[in-house]
Structure formats: structure tokens, C-alpha cells
PDB file of C-alpha atoms in Angstrom:
ATOM      1  CA  UNK A 498      90.726-165.788  13.571  1.00 42.00           C
ATOM      2  CA  UNK A 499      89.748-164.458  10.111  1.00 38.00           C
ATOM      3  CA  UNK A 500      87.930-160.692  10.469  1.00 37.00           C
ATOM      4  CA  UNK A 501      85.137-160.202   7.753  1.00 37.00           C
ATOM      5  CA  UNK A 502      85.587-156.867   6.299  1.00 41.00           C
ATOM      6  CA  UNK A 503      82.063-155.430   5.607  1.00 42.00           C
ATOM      7  CA  UNK A 504      81.525-152.782   3.204  1.00 44.00           C
ATOM      8  CA  UNK A 505      80.584-149.094   4.042  1.00 42.00           C
ATOM      9  CA  UNK A 506      77.612-148.226   2.012  1.00 45.00           C
ATOM     10  CA  UNK A 507      79.010-145.010  -0.214  1.00 42.00           C
ATOM     11  CA  UNK A 508      76.137-142.730   1.105  1.00 40.00           C
ATOM     12  CA  UNK A 509      77.369-143.518   4.657  1.00 37.00           C
ATOM     13  CA  UNK A 510      80.966-143.066   3.681  1.00 37.00           C
ATOM     14  CA  UNK A 511      80.356-139.856   2.309  1.00 41.00           C
ATOM     15  CA  UNK A 512      78.525-138.605   5.368  1.00 36.00           C
ATOM     16  CA  UNK A 513      81.357-139.526   7.454  1.00 36.00           C
ATOM     17  CA  UNK A 514      83.693-137.602   5.102  1.00 37.00           C
ATOM     18  CA  UNK A 515      81.824-134.510   5.179  1.00 38.00           C
ATOM     19  CA  UNK A 516      81.506-132.390   8.251  1.00 38.00           C
ATOM     20  CA  UNK A 517      78.057-130.961   6.568  1.00 38.00           C
ATOM     21  CA  UNK A 518      76.537-134.123   7.863  1.00 34.00           C
ATOM     22  CA  UNK A 519      76.422-132.792  11.488  1.00 34.00           C
ATOM     23  CA  UNK A 520      72.810-130.970  11.830  1.00 33.00           C
ATOM     24  CA  UNK A 521      72.474-127.639  10.694  1.00 33.00           C
ATOM     25  CA  UNK A 522      71.865-124.491  12.824  1.00 31.00           C
ATOM     26  CA  UNK A 523      69.982-125.918  15.714  1.00 31.00           C
ATOM     27  CA  UNK A 524      66.661-124.347  17.277  1.00 30.00           C
ATOM     28  CA  UNK A 525      67.882-121.668  19.718  1.00 30.00           C
ATOM     29  CA  UNK A 526      71.320-121.282  18.102  1.00 30.00           C
ATOM     30  CA  UNK A 527      72.782-117.934  17.700  1.00 32.00           C
ATOM     31  CA  UNK A 528      72.094-116.038  14.419  1.00 34.00           C
ATOM     32  CA  UNK A 529      74.964-114.214  12.744  1.00 33.00           C
ATOM     33  CA  UNK A 530      75.394-110.618  12.139  1.00 35.00           C
ATOM     34  CA  UNK A 531      76.588-108.860   9.111  1.00 34.00           C
ATOM     35  CA  UNK A 532      80.486-109.481  10.065  1.00 29.00           C
ATOM     36  CA  UNK A 533      79.686-113.222  10.416  1.00 30.00           C
ATOM     37  CA  UNK A 534      80.256-113.234  14.236  1.00 30.00           C
ATOM     38  CA  UNK A 535      77.088-113.965  16.475  1.00 33.00           C
ATOM     39  CA  UNK A 536      74.525-111.495  16.571  1.00 39.00           C
ATOM     40  CA  UNK A 537      74.963-109.324  19.643  1.00 40.00           C
ATOM     41  CA  UNK A 538      73.341-110.030  22.861  1.00 40.00           C
ATOM     42  CA  UNK A 539      73.829-110.486  26.579  1.00 39.00           C
ATOM     43  CA  UNK A 540      75.723-113.781  27.756  1.00 36.00           C
ATOM     44  CA  UNK A 541      72.767-116.363  28.663  1.00 36.00           C
ATOM     45  CA  UNK A 542      70.337-114.557  26.568  1.00 40.00           C
ATOM     46  CA  UNK A 543      67.807-117.005  24.682  1.00 39.00           C
ATOM     47  CA  UNK A 544      67.525-116.380  20.888  1.00 39.00           C
ATOM     48  CA  UNK A 545      64.228-118.137  20.622  1.00 40.00           C
ATOM     49  CA  UNK A 546      61.433-116.142  19.359  1.00 42.00           C
ATOM     50  CA  UNK A 547      58.850-114.468  21.640  1.00 46.00           C
ATOM     51  CA  UNK A 548      55.888-112.358  20.544  1.00 52.00           C
ATOM     52  CA  UNK A 549      55.438-112.614  16.860  1.00 57.00           C
ATOM     53  CA  UNK A 550      58.882-113.848  16.552  1.00 90.00           C
ATOM     54  CA  UNK A 551      60.802-110.921  18.336  1.00 97.00           C
ATOM     55  CA  UNK A 552      63.778-112.327  20.209  1.00 98.00           C
ATOM     56  CA  UNK A 553      63.628-113.059  24.114  1.00 98.00           C
ATOM     57  CA  UNK A 554      66.295-111.236  25.975  1.00 98.00           C
ATOM     58  CA  UNK A 555      67.672-112.316  29.434  1.00 98.00           C
ATOM     59  CA  UNK A 556      65.516-109.998  31.507  1.00 98.00           C
ATOM     60  CA  UNK A 557      66.187-107.595  34.422  1.00 98.00           C
ATOM     61  CA  UNK A 558      69.538-108.220  36.183  1.00 98.00           C
ATOM     62  CA  UNK A 559      70.824-107.509  39.494  1.00 96.00           C
ATOM     63  CA  UNK A 560      73.959-106.313  37.866  1.00 98.00           C
ATOM     64  CA  UNK A 561      74.260-105.199  34.372  1.00 98.00           C
ATOM     65  CA  UNK A 562      77.362-105.539  32.131  1.00 98.00           C
ATOM     66  CA  UNK A 563      78.356-103.524  29.028  1.00 99.00           C
ATOM     67  CA  UNK A 564      77.119-105.506  25.852  1.00 98.00           C
ATOM     68  CA  UNK A 565      78.685-105.921  22.776  1.00 98.00           C
ATOM     69  CA  UNK A 566      77.425-103.960  19.957  1.00 98.00           C
ATOM     70  CA  UNK A 567      77.329-104.742  16.186  1.00 98.00           C
ATOM     71  CA  UNK A 568      80.555-104.103  13.906  1.00 98.00           C
ATOM     72  CA  UNK A 569      81.024-100.396  13.265  1.00 98.00           C
ATOM     73  CA  UNK A 570      79.342 -99.469  10.301  1.00 98.00           C
ATOM     74  CA  UNK A 571      77.573-102.216   9.727  1.00 99.00           C
ATOM     75  CA  UNK A 572      73.851-100.525  10.490  1.00 99.00           C
ATOM     76  CA  UNK A 573      71.749 -98.296   8.722  1.00 98.00           C
ATOM     77  CA  UNK A 574      69.285 -96.270   9.541  1.00 98.00           C
ATOM     78  CA  UNK A 575      65.922 -96.199   7.474  1.00 96.00           C
ATOM     79  CA  UNK A 576      63.519 -93.371   7.435  1.00 94.00           C
ATOM     80  CA  UNK A 577      59.918 -92.810   7.051  1.00 92.00           C
ATOM     81  CA  UNK A 578      58.554 -89.229   6.432  1.00 87.00           C
ATOM     82  CA  UNK A 579      62.065 -87.958   7.883  1.00 90.00           C
ATOM     83  CA  UNK A 580      61.895 -90.068  10.862  1.00 93.00           C
ATOM     84  CA  UNK A 581      64.367 -92.488  11.612  1.00 94.00           C
ATOM     85  CA  UNK A 582      63.813 -96.092  11.993  1.00 97.00           C
ATOM     86  CA  UNK A 583      66.190 -98.765  13.160  1.00 98.00           C
ATOM     87  CA  UNK A 584      67.955-101.237  11.023  1.00 98.00           C
ATOM     88  CA  UNK A 585      65.921-104.370  11.729  1.00 97.00           C
ATOM     89  CA  UNK A 586      68.904-106.942  11.308  1.00 97.00           C
ATOM     90  CA  UNK A 587      71.033-105.033  13.864  1.00 98.00           C
ATOM     91  CA  UNK A 588      68.079-103.921  16.257  1.00 99.00           C
ATOM     92  CA  UNK A 589      65.112-106.586  15.633  1.00 98.00           C
ATOM     93  CA  UNK A 590      63.910-105.571  19.341  1.00 99.00           C
ATOM     94  CA  UNK A 591      64.214-107.889  22.281  1.00 99.00           C
ATOM     95  CA  UNK A 592      61.340-108.575  24.989  1.00 98.00           C
ATOM     96  CA  UNK A 593      61.731-109.421  28.730  1.00 98.00           C
ATOM     97  CA  UNK A 594      60.613-112.861  29.708  1.00 98.00           C
ATOM     98  CA  UNK A 595      59.569-111.042  32.968  1.00 98.00           C
ATOM     99  CA  UNK A 596      56.651-109.337  31.476  1.00 98.00           C
ATOM    100  CA  UNK A 597      53.656-111.225  30.022  1.00 98.00           C
ATOM    101  CA  UNK A 598      49.954-110.538  29.147  1.00 98.00           C
ATOM    102  CA  UNK A 599      48.972-112.478  32.556  1.00 98.00           C
ATOM    103  CA  UNK A 600      51.273-110.369  34.962  1.00 98.00           C
ATOM    104  CA  UNK A 601      50.726-106.954  33.491  1.00 98.00           C
ATOM    105  CA  UNK A 602      49.201-105.909  36.592  1.00 98.00           C
ATOM    106  CA  UNK A 603      52.148-106.735  38.898  1.00 97.00           C
ATOM    107  CA  UNK A 604      54.737-105.610  36.211  1.00 98.00           C
ATOM    108  CA  UNK A 605      54.420-102.528  33.577  1.00 98.00           C
ATOM    109  CA  UNK A 606      51.018-101.692  34.826  1.00 98.00           C
ATOM    110  CA  UNK A 607      51.471-101.499  38.059  1.00 96.00           C
ATOM    111  CA  UNK A 608      50.750 -98.223  39.874  1.00 93.00           C
ATOM    112  CA  UNK A 609      53.773 -98.024  41.801  1.00 93.00           C
ATOM    113  CA  UNK A 610      55.780 -97.906  38.601  1.00 94.00           C
ATOM    114  CA  UNK A 611      58.037-100.659  37.173  1.00 95.00           C
ATOM    115  CA  UNK A 612      60.663 -99.121  34.910  1.00 95.00           C
ATOM    116  CA  UNK A 613      62.888 -97.242  37.386  1.00 92.00           C
ATOM    117  CA  UNK A 614      63.968-100.163  39.064  1.00 92.00           C
ATOM    118  CA  UNK A 615      65.217-102.273  36.215  1.00 97.00           C
ATOM    119  CA  UNK A 616      67.004 -99.541  34.051  1.00 97.00           C
ATOM    120  CA  UNK A 617      70.540-100.191  33.517  1.00 98.00           C
ATOM    121  CA  UNK A 618      73.109 -97.647  34.728  1.00 98.00           C
ATOM    122  CA  UNK A 619      74.659 -95.041  32.513  1.00 97.00           C
ATOM    123  CA  UNK A 620      78.025 -96.422  33.581  1.00 98.00           C
ATOM    124  CA  UNK A 621      76.917 -99.495  31.491  1.00 99.00           C
ATOM    125  CA  UNK A 622      74.798 -97.658  29.050  1.00 98.00           C
ATOM    126  CA  UNK A 623      77.165 -94.858  28.338  1.00 98.00           C
ATOM    127  CA  UNK A 624      79.841 -97.176  26.716  1.00 99.00           C
ATOM    128  CA  UNK A 625      77.239 -99.033  24.523  1.00 99.00           C
ATOM    129  CA  UNK A 626      75.632 -95.685  23.327  1.00 98.00           C
ATOM    130  CA  UNK A 627      79.236 -94.868  21.871  1.00 98.00           C
ATOM    131  CA  UNK A 628      79.910 -98.018  20.334  1.00 99.00           C
ATOM    132  CA  UNK A 629      76.272 -98.620  18.868  1.00 99.00           C
ATOM    133  CA  UNK A 630      76.782 -94.877  17.497  1.00 99.00           C
ATOM    134  CA  UNK A 631      79.543 -96.465  15.617  1.00 99.00           C
ATOM    135  CA  UNK A 632      77.520 -99.193  14.551  1.00 99.00           C
ATOM    136  CA  UNK A 633      74.924 -96.811  12.908  1.00 99.00           C
ATOM    137  CA  UNK A 634      77.516 -94.600  11.585  1.00 98.00           C
ATOM    138  CA  UNK A 635      76.026 -91.701  13.799  1.00 97.00           C
ATOM    139  CA  UNK A 636      78.154 -88.813  13.682  1.00 94.00           C
ATOM    140  CA  UNK A 637      75.913 -85.893  15.434  1.00 92.00           C
ATOM    141  CA  UNK A 638      76.108 -85.026  18.831  1.00 92.00           C
ATOM    142  CA  UNK A 639      75.799 -87.710  21.145  1.00 95.00           C
ATOM    143  CA  UNK A 640      73.807 -85.452  23.460  1.00 93.00           C
ATOM    144  CA  UNK A 641      71.160 -85.157  21.122  1.00 94.00           C
ATOM    145  CA  UNK A 642      70.514 -88.722  20.402  1.00 96.00           C
ATOM    146  CA  UNK A 643      68.998 -91.112  22.545  1.00 96.00           C
ATOM    147  CA  UNK A 644      70.095 -94.620  23.500  1.00 98.00           C
ATOM    148  CA  UNK A 645      66.653 -95.957  22.843  1.00 98.00           C
ATOM    149  CA  UNK A 646      64.932 -98.938  23.790  1.00 98.00           C
ATOM    150  CA  UNK A 647      63.350-100.092  20.644  1.00 99.00           C
ATOM    151  CA  UNK A 648      60.626-101.736  22.479  1.00 99.00           C
ATOM    152  CA  UNK A 649      60.335 -99.647  25.581  1.00 98.00           C
ATOM    153  CA  UNK A 650      60.792-101.075  29.060  1.00 98.00           C
ATOM    154  CA  UNK A 651      56.974 -99.777  29.592  1.00 98.00           C
ATOM    155  CA  UNK A 652      56.002-102.091  26.846  1.00 99.00           C
ATOM    156  CA  UNK A 653      58.001-105.169  28.223  1.00 98.00           C
ATOM    157  CA  UNK A 654      61.241-104.543  26.282  1.00 99.00           C
ATOM    158  CA  UNK A 655      64.372-106.055  27.522  1.00 99.00           C
ATOM    159  CA  UNK A 656      66.311-103.708  29.556  1.00 99.00           C
ATOM    160  CA  UNK A 657      70.011-104.262  28.276  1.00 99.00           C
ATOM    161  CA  UNK A 658      69.873-106.849  25.128  1.00 99.00           C
ATOM    162  CA  UNK A 659      71.767-104.980  22.423  1.00 99.00           C
ATOM    163  CA  UNK A 660      69.349-106.335  19.934  1.00 99.00           C
ATOM    164  CA  UNK A 661      66.805-103.857  21.821  1.00 99.00           C
ATOM    165  CA  UNK A 662      68.819-100.821  21.797  1.00 99.00           C
ATOM    166  CA  UNK A 663      69.946 -98.378  19.325  1.00 99.00           C
ATOM    167  CA  UNK A 664      71.293 -94.722  18.758  1.00 98.00           C
ATOM    168  CA  UNK A 665      67.927 -92.736  17.888  1.00 97.00           C
ATOM    169  CA  UNK A 666      68.922 -89.350  16.214  1.00 94.00           C
ATOM    170  CA  UNK A 667      66.804 -86.493  16.650  1.00 89.00           C
ATOM    171  CA  UNK A 668      63.569 -85.735  14.777  1.00 83.00           C
ATOM    172  CA  UNK A 669      63.761 -83.567  11.541  1.00 80.00           C
ATOM    173  CA  UNK A 670      64.070 -79.705  12.606  1.00 78.00           C
ATOM    174  CA  UNK A 671      65.863 -80.295  15.524  1.00 72.00           C
ATOM    175  CA  UNK A 672      68.314 -77.642  16.555  1.00 73.00           C
ATOM    176  CA  UNK A 673      71.871 -79.041  17.386  1.00 77.00           C
ATOM    177  CA  UNK A 674      72.999 -78.869  20.922  1.00 72.00           C
ATOM    178  CA  UNK A 675      69.395 -78.472  22.186  1.00 68.00           C
ATOM    179  CA  UNK A 676      69.174 -82.161  23.630  1.00 71.00           C
ATOM    180  CA  UNK A 677      67.184 -85.241  22.936  1.00 74.00           C
ATOM    181  CA  UNK A 678      64.015 -84.516  20.872  1.00 76.00           C
ATOM    182  CA  UNK A 679      62.264 -87.405  19.403  1.00 84.00           C
ATOM    183  CA  UNK A 680      58.580 -88.455  18.596  1.00 91.00           C
ATOM    184  CA  UNK A 681      58.744 -91.797  19.499  1.00 96.00           C
ATOM    185  CA  UNK A 682      58.357 -91.413  23.259  1.00 95.00           C
ATOM    186  CA  UNK A 683      54.323 -90.335  22.970  1.00 96.00           C
ATOM    187  CA  UNK A 684      53.785 -93.300  20.691  1.00 98.00           C
ATOM    188  CA  UNK A 685      55.218 -95.459  23.553  1.00 98.00           C
ATOM    189  CA  UNK A 686      53.217 -93.978  26.141  1.00 97.00           C
ATOM    190  CA  UNK A 687      49.806 -94.085  24.213  1.00 98.00           C
ATOM    191  CA  UNK A 688      50.646 -97.873  23.734  1.00 99.00           C
ATOM    192  CA  UNK A 689      51.414 -98.538  27.266  1.00 98.00           C
ATOM    193  CA  UNK A 690      48.053 -97.049  28.099  1.00 98.00           C
ATOM    194  CA  UNK A 691      46.259 -99.061  25.670  1.00 99.00           C
ATOM    195  CA  UNK A 692      47.813-102.074  26.845  1.00 99.00           C
ATOM    196  CA  UNK A 693      47.044-101.478  30.480  1.00 98.00           C
ATOM    197  CA  UNK A 694      43.483-100.623  29.572  1.00 98.00           C
ATOM    198  CA  UNK A 695      43.139-103.580  27.468  1.00 98.00           C
ATOM    199  CA  UNK A 696      42.316-102.123  24.104  1.00 98.00           C
ATOM    200  CA  UNK A 697      45.283-103.775  22.509  1.00 98.00           C
ATOM    201  CA  UNK A 698      47.361-107.004  23.620  1.00 98.00           C
ATOM    202  CA  UNK A 699      50.982-106.711  24.994  1.00 98.00           C
ATOM    203  CA  UNK A 700      52.004-108.966  21.982  1.00 98.00           C
ATOM    204  CA  UNK A 701      50.487-106.572  19.416  1.00 98.00           C
ATOM    205  CA  UNK A 702      51.792-103.576  20.785  1.00 98.00           C
ATOM    206  CA  UNK A 703      55.358-105.108  20.972  1.00 98.00           C
ATOM    207  CA  UNK A 704      54.845-106.045  17.279  1.00 98.00           C
ATOM    208  CA  UNK A 705      53.557-102.630  16.011  1.00 98.00           C
ATOM    209  CA  UNK A 706      56.454-100.784  17.594  1.00 98.00           C
ATOM    210  CA  UNK A 707      59.226-103.054  16.139  1.00 98.00           C
ATOM    211  CA  UNK A 708      57.651-102.907  12.591  1.00 96.00           C
ATOM    212  CA  UNK A 709      57.611 -99.259  12.244  1.00 97.00           C
ATOM    213  CA  UNK A 710      57.038 -96.755  15.392  1.00 97.00           C
ATOM    214  CA  UNK A 711      55.783 -94.033  13.096  1.00 96.00           C
ATOM    215  CA  UNK A 712      52.784 -96.267  12.322  1.00 97.00           C
ATOM    216  CA  UNK A 713      51.946 -98.183  15.285  1.00 98.00           C
ATOM    217  CA  UNK A 714      49.197 -96.360  16.521  1.00 98.00           C
ATOM    218  CA  UNK A 715      47.558 -96.326  13.339  1.00 97.00           C
ATOM    219  CA  UNK A 716      48.022-100.056  12.694  1.00 96.00           C
ATOM    220  CA  UNK A 717      46.490-100.766  15.925  1.00 98.00           C
ATOM    221  CA  UNK A 718      43.445 -98.120  15.651  1.00 97.00           C
ATOM    222  CA  UNK A 719      44.706 -95.650  18.352  1.00 96.00           C
ATOM    223  CA  UNK A 720      45.240 -92.513  16.171  1.00 83.00           C
TER     224      UNK A 720
END
């Protein structure tokens, strides 16, 4: 029997020879960090955007594990009137899928409290804090810096996603060795009260804090 050879169209042939014909980054694929490695985040963490494009983390876990941090020296602080702000690439924030606008009364706004039962232990956050200090090039006293949830737990931030945690330096005028001191915490408390009272939506509060915590209240007309 004689086999008939069929010509392969040039475009198809080129596609077969080039790996680039495979689909480009797919929705939900991990992004790359500054060193070309996948962006830091817990295993199983979804990278699909949540409120206003904020990544969604894995949420509260029964057992937390130490999360990989960005490469040493790859993150840079920004400053607004002397106040430290996070590197938006290293620390874009991450929200917990367990907290939504619809279940506020059962989660962050419940009277019995919410954050204590979902906070990772120091045995996990301690090593993460030291590694993250190297990521940001922080050389001050670790005891004076807070390993901060960019989106606080009381605003539905993810408890242990590396994208939501950063070593926050102390405020201007801080006396070395006097412990953690920062003005971000009162901002978070006011936002939490505003969300629970219905003055602002959860999404709006989360977006305001990741954009610039120093202007979050004024952006939302809260002060």
C-alpha cells in the first residue's frame, strides 16, 4: 500500500517547533518574584484576585507552617511623611476567604472576638519575621519592629500568607529598645469599627489599607 504524505502547513509546523505555542500564563498561575521564583505564599494558596484585585490566601488553618519569604534584599520600604509603607510587589496584601461582607457578624464583628483563635503561633511567625527582615533589608532591632499583617486580621486579612505580612519599622521619633510603636494599629481599629457599623464596606477598607495605610481614613471620609 502506498502512503500519501500530506504537507504540514507552515504555520502549524512553526507552532509545533516552538514551545511558545503552549498557552501563556493561565488564570490562577503563580506570579514571579523579583528573583524569578514563584511569589511567596502558603502551599494551596489561590492567587486569584479578591476584593479590588487583592490576592486571596488560604485562610485560617488548624496547623500553621513557616512560609517562604521573598529573597533577601528584594523588597524596599517606601515612606509617606516619614511613616513606613510596604513594598507593593513583595507585600500586596492577601485576604482570608473565610471573611466576607455577608458573614461579618459571625467573623470579624462578632462580640466574642475573632482574631485570637486564628493567629499563627510565635514558633511560626518568629522565623518568618527574621527571614522577612532580610527580605526588606531591615537592620534595626527586631524587638522594635512589628511583624505586621498588612490587612489586619480584624479586617479579614489572611493569617499567614507571606504576601500579607511584613516587618514594619517603628514610627519616626521611636526610641531604640523601647519596643513596638506604630500608628497603623489605631487606623486598623477605626476601619474595623467602620466596617462593623456599616459605614464602609469590607472591600473598601481592605483596599484603602493596602493602598496606603497613612491615608486610609481620609480616603474613606473617616478622619
